[in-house]
XYZ file of C-alpha atoms in Angstrom:
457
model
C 21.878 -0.428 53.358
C 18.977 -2.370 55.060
C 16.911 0.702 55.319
C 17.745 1.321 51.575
C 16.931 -2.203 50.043
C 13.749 -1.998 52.611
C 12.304 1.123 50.872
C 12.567 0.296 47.363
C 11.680 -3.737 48.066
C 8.536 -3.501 46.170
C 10.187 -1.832 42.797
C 13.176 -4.969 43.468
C 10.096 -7.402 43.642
C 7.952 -5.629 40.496
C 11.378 -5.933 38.349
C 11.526 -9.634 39.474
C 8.325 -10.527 38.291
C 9.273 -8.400 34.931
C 12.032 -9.631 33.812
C 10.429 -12.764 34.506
C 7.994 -12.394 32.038
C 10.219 -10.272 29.283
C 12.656 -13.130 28.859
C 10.896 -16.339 29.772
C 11.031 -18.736 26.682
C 12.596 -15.350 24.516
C 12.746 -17.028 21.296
C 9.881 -19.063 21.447
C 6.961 -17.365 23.679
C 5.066 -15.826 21.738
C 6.278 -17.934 18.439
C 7.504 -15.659 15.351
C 4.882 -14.975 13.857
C 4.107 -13.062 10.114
C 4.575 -9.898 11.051
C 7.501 -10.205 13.513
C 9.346 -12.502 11.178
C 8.920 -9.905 8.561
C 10.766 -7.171 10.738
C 13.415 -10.064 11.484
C 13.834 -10.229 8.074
C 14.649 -6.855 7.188
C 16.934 -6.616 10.355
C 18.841 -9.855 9.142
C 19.484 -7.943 6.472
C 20.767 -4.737 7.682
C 23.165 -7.074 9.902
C 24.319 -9.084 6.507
C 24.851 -5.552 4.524
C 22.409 -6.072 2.268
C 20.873 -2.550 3.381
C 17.561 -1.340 4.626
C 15.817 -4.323 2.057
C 12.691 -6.575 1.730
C 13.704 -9.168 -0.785
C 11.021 -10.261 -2.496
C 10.836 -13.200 -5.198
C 14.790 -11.739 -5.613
C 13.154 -8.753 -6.346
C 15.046 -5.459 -3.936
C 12.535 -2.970 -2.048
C 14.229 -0.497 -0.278
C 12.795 0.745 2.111
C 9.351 -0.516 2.235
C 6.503 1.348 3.216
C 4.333 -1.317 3.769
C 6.342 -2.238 7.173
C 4.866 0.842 9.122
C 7.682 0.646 11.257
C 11.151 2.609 11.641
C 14.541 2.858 12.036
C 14.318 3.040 16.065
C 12.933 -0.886 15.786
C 14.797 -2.476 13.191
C 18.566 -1.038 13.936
C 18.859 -2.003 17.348
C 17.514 -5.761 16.194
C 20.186 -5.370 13.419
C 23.238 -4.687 15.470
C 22.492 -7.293 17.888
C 22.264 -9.653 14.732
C 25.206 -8.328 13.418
C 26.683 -8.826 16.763
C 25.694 -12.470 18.241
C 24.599 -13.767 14.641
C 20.567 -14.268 13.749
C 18.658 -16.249 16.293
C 14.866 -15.069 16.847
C 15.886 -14.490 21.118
C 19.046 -12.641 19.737
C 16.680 -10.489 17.495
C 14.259 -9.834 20.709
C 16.776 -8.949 23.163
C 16.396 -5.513 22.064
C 12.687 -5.666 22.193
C 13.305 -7.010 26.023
C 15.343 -3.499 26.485
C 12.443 -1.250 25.132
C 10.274 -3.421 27.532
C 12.252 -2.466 30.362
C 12.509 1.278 29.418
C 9.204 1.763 28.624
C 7.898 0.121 32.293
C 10.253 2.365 34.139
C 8.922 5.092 32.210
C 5.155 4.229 33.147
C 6.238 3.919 36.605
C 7.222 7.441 36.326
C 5.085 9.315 34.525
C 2.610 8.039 36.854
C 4.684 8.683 40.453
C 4.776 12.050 38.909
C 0.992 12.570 38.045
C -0.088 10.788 40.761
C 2.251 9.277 43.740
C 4.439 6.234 44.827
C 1.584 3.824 45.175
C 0.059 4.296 42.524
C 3.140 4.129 40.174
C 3.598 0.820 41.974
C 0.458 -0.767 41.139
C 0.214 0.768 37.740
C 3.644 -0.965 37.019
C 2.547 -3.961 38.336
C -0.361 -3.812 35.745
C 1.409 -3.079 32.942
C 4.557 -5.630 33.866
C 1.840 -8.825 33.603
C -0.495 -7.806 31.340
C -0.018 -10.233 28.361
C -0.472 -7.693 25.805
C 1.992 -5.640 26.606
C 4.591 -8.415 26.964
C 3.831 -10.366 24.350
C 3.247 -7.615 21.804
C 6.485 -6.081 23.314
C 8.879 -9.983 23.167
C 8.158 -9.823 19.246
C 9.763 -7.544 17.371
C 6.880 -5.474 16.975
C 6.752 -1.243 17.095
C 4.287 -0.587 19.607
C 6.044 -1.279 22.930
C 9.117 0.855 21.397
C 6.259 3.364 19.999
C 4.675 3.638 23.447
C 7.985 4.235 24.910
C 8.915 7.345 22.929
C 5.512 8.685 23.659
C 5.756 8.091 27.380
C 8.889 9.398 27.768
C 7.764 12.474 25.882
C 4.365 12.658 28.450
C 6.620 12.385 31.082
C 8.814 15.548 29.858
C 5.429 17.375 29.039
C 4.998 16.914 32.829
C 7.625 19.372 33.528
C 7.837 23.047 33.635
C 11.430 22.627 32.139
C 13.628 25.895 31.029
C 14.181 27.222 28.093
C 10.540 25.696 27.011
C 11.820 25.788 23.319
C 14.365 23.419 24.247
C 11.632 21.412 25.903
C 9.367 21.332 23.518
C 11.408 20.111 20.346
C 12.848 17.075 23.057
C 9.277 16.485 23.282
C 8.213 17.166 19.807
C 11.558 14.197 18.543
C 10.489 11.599 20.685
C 6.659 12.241 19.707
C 7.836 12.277 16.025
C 10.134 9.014 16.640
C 7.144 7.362 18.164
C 4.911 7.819 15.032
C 8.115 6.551 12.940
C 8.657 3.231 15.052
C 5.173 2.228 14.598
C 2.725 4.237 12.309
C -0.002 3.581 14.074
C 0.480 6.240 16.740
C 0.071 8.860 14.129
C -3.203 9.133 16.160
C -0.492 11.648 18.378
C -1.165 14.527 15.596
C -4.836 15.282 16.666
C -3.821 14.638 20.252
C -1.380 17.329 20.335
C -4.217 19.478 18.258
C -6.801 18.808 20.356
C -4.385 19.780 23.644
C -3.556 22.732 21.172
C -7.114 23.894 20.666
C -7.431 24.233 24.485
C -4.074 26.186 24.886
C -6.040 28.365 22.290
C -9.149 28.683 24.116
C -7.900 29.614 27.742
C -4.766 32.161 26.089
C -2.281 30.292 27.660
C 0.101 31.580 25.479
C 3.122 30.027 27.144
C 1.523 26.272 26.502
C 0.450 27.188 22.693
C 3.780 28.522 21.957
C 5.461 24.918 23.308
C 3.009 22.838 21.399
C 3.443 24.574 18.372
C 6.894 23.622 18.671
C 6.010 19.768 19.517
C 3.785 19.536 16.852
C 5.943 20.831 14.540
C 8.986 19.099 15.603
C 6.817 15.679 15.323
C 6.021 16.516 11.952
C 9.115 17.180 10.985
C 10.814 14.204 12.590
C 8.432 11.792 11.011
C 7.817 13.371 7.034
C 11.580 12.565 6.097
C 11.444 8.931 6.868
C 7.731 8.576 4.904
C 9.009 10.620 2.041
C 11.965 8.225 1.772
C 9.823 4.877 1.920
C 7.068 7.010 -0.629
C 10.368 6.888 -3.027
C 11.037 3.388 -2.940
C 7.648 1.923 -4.755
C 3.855 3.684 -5.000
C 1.272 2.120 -3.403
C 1.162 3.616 0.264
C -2.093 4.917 -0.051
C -3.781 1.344 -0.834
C -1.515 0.386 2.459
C -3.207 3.347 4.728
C -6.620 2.058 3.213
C -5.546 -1.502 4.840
C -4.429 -0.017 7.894
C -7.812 2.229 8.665
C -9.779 -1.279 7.523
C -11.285 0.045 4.382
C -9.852 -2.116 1.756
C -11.053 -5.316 0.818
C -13.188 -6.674 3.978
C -9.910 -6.398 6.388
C -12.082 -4.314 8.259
C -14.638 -1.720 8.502
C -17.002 -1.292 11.633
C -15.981 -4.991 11.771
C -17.313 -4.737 16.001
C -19.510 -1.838 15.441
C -21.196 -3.588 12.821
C -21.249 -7.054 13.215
C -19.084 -9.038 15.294
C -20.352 -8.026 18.794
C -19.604 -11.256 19.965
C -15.601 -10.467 20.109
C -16.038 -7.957 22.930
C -17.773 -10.625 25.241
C -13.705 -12.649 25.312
C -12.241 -12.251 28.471
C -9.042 -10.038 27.517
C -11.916 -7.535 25.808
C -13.784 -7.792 28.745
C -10.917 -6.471 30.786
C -10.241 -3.581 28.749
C -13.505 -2.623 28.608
C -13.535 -2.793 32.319
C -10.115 -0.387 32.338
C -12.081 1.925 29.502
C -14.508 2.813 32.111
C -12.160 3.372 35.194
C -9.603 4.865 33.394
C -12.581 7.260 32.402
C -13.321 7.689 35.857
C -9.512 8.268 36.989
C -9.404 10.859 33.860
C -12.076 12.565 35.267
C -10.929 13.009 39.178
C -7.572 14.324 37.600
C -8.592 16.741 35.407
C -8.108 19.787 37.938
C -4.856 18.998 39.429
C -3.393 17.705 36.097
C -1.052 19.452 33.162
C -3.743 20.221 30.803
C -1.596 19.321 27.935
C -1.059 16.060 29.463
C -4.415 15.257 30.379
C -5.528 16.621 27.006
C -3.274 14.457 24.705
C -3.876 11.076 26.795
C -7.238 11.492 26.647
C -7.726 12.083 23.260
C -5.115 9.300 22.229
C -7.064 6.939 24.697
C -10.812 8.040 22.477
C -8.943 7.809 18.937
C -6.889 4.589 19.859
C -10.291 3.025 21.270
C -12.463 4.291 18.254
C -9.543 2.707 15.905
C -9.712 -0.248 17.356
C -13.716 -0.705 17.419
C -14.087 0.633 13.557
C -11.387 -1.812 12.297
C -10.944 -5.956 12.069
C -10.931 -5.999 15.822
C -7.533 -6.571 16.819
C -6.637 -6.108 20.015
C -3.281 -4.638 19.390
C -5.434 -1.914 17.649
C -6.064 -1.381 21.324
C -2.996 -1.634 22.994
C -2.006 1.898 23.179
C -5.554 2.784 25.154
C -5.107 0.312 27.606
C -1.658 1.123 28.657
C -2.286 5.086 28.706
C -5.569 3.926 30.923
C -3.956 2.076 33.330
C -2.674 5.025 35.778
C -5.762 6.578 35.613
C -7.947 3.261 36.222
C -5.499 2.424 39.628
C -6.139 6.096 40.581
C -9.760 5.750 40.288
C -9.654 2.831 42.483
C -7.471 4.131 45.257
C -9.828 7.019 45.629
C -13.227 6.018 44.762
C -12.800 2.428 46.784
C -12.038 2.080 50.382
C -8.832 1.109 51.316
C -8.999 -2.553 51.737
C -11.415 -3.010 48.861
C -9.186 -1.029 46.819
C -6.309 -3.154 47.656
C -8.514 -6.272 46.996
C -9.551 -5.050 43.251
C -6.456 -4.111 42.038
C -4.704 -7.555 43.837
C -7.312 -9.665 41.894
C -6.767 -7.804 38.819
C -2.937 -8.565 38.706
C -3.287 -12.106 39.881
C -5.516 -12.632 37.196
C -3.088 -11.334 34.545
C -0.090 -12.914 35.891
C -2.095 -16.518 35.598
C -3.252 -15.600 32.148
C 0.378 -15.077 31.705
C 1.849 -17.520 33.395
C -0.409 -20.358 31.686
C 0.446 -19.198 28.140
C -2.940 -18.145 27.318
C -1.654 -14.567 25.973
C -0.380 -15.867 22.780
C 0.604 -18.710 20.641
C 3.671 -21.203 21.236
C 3.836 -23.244 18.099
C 6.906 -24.917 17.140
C 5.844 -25.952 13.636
C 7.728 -22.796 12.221
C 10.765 -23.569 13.272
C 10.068 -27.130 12.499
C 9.137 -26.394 9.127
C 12.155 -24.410 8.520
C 14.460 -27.876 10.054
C 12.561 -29.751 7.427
C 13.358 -27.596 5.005
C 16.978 -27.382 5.983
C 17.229 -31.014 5.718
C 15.610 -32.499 2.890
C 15.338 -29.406 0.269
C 18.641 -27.260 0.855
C 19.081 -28.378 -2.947
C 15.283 -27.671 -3.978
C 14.217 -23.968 -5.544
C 11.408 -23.044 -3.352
C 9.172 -19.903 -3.057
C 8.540 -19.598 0.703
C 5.354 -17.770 1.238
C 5.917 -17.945 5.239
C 7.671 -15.088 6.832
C 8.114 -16.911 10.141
C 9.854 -19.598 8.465
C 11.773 -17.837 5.591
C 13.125 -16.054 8.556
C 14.686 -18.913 10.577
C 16.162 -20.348 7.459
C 19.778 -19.988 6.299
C 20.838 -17.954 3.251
C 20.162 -20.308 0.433
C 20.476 -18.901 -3.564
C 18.042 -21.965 -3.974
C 15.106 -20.093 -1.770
C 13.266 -17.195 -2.252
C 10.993 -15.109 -0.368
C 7.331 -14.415 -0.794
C 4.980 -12.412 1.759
C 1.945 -13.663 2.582
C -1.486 -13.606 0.300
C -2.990 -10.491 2.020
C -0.112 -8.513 2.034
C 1.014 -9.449 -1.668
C -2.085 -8.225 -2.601
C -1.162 -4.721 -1.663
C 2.042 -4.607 -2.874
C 3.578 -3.246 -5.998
C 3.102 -5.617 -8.721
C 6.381 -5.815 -10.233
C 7.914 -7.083 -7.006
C 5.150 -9.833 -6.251
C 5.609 -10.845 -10.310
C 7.004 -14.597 -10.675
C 9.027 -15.590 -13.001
C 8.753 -18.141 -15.396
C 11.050 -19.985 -13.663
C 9.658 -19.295 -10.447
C 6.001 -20.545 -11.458
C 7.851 -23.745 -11.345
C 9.270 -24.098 -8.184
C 7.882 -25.679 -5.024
C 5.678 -23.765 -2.483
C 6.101 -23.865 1.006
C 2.456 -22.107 2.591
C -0.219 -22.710 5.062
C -2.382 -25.431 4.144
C -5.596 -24.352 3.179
C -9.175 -26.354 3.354
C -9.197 -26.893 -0.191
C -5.500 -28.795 -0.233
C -5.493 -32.684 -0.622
C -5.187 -34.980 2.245
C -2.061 -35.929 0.815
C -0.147 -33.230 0.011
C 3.159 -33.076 1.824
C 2.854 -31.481 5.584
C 6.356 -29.817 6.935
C 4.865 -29.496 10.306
C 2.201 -28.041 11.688
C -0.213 -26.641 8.979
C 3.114 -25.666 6.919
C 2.715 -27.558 3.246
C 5.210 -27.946 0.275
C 3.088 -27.576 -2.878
C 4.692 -29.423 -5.619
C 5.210 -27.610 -9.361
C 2.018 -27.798 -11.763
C 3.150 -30.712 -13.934
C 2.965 -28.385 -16.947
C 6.920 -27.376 -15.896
């Protein structure tokens, strides 16, 4: 037992530090924020059987496209719901679960394309890197999107009989990746360009299997986007947002102009990763499945190029820094010497388990959950339009409330679900205060504000 515990003491200590991290202040590190409220709020109300539904301004949306997430994030967070009743650290226990999964599928994916060692500092990486925790605490579909796709990398890895069988495993979790977080659509042209080189060397064996994934991805994934194309029109002004094109949300926003951003620390690092993840890429191209080595790359280019021609956000670069990470710890442990290796990557993690540790990965506000308290306790009786997600969401049902998405999303939206009523024109509004609000206007908490009705109601 001794020898046992002795030879896996490093994974024991890596999960220790994990776990650490995943559940540490659940419910209110990072705070709920718009987009992980929203999610919340469509869980809440799978788990109150009011269906797969955005309610907005009383107004049903079923299925709305504009989420860009799926099933495989919002019905786990739903059951727990329906389960323990609706807390936000109730609603992220599931995210803390597709945390786990996907670091013990990094860990190996990489033992398998590389070795031990470097699967152990690889997880160690990944496991305090604030952008993968915090994006992956929220419930948020990139951390469940990344899992799918590793665990279908790691398959891809393997020389598995029947390969049809093979393949369309691969080809579902591929497709349930780009349906948990639309995003990693980028997959498509990875699988083409991995495709292309099947084509060029006559491997037939390989081009025959990633026919199969690619159709099995598409085929996974067009279902669910017909469905949420039903509900309401609009989805192509939402892909317009998403690529960065529509309305100055975006558009060569780094390339072209705000150079500045890349010089911040956490953009600093991942540029840093960019170039030896390049490096490890490189050194692993002969020994590695081609197919592999073909997608990651390619993913890694398109997920980096996303996130440099759009508003900048890092989570636009998520996906590239997680797929670099084996391949930047390989470069190290065979470009470096030993003890200089050891002393790179040992700086690297203490560095992101302080940046961690001392909450500088993400907000901790309380003045959501304040606001909604306020709320609670002096306007249960009030009709408000709450144009907060993150506090709409941590308020109880009330037929006196109703829910309104934020400014930049309305604006995208279909307009007879973003329509007020006359009624509703004169009802208070609960919003982030703005620079042109008065200095006495009534403050919830935080920069939360009740606007009072026009006195024309």
């Amino acid at each position: 037992m001794k020898k046992y515990i002795k030879h896996w003491l490093p994974e024991i200590c890596i999960a220790a530090v994990a776990l650490f991290f995943f559940t540490r202040e659940l419910g209110t590190f990072p705070a709920a924020w718009s987009d992980d409220s929203l999610f919340m709020i469509i869980s809440r109300a799978i788990a109150e059987g009011d269906g797969y539904n955005l309610q907005i301004l009383g107004n049903d949306w079923l299925y709305p496209y504009t989420l860009a997430i799926g099933p495989a994030l919002t019905l786990p967070v739903a059951l727990f719901i329906k389960l323990f009743g609706f807390s936000v650290a109730v609603a992220r226990i599931p995210m803390v679960i597709y945390l786990i999964a996907s670091t013990i599928t990094l860990y190996l994916f990489t033992e398998r394309i590389c070795n031990r060692a470097t699967a152990l500092w690889s997880t160690l990486l990944l496991v305090t890197l604030s952008a993968f925790v915090n994006t992956g605490k929220p419930v948020l579909g990139e951390v469940p999107a990344f899992f799918f796709l590793m665990l279908g990398l790691h398959f891809l890895t393997y020389n598995l009989q029947p390969t049809t069988y093979n393949a369309i495993t691969i080809g579902l979790l591929f497709g349930l990746s780009v349906m948990t977080k639309l995003t990693f659509g980028l997959i498509y042209p990875a699988i083409g360009a991995a495709w292309l080189y099947a084509l060029f060397t006559k491997n037939k064996t390989e081009l025959h299997k990633l026919t199969i994934i690619g159709i099995t991805a598409v085929a996974v994934y067009v279902p669910w986007k017909y469905l949420e194309m039903s509900s309401a029109s609009g989805l192509l002004k939402d892909f317009a947002f998403l690529a960065g094109t529509e309305d100055g949300t975006g558009g060569l926003s780094i390339v072209g102009g705000d150079h500045a951003l890349l010089l911040r620390p956490q953009y600093l690092f991942f540029e840093v990763m960019l170039l030896l993840g390049a490096m490890g890429l490189w050194l692993k191209y002969k020994t590695m499945n081609k197919s592999v080595w073909y997608i990651s790359a390619t993913l890694i280019v398109l997920f980096t190029l996303y996130f440099l021609l759009g508003p900048g956000w890092y989570r636009h670069a998520l996906l590239a820094h997680l797929l670099l990470i084996p391949f930047a710890v390989h470069a190290i442990r065979q470009v470096a010497p030993r003890y200089i290796g050891i002393g790179i990557l040992t700086f690297f993690v203490l560095g992101q388990a302080y940046w961690q540790y001392d909450y500088r990965g993400s907000n901790r506000s309380t003045s959501g959950a304040k606001a909604a308290e306020y709320l609670v306790q002096n306007y249960s009786d009030t009709p408000l339009v709450i144009q907060q997600a993150n506090i709409y969401v941590q308020l109880p049902r009330n037929d006196n409330w109703v829910f309104l998405t934020n400014p930049i999303l309305t604006s995208r939206l279909p307009k007879d679900l973003i329509t007020m009523t006359n009624e509703q024109r004169c009802m208070g509004l609960v919003r982030g205060r703005t620079v042109e609000d008065s200095d006495d206007i009534e403050v919830l908490a935080g920069k939360y504000v009740l606007i009072e009705p026009s006195k024309d109601c």
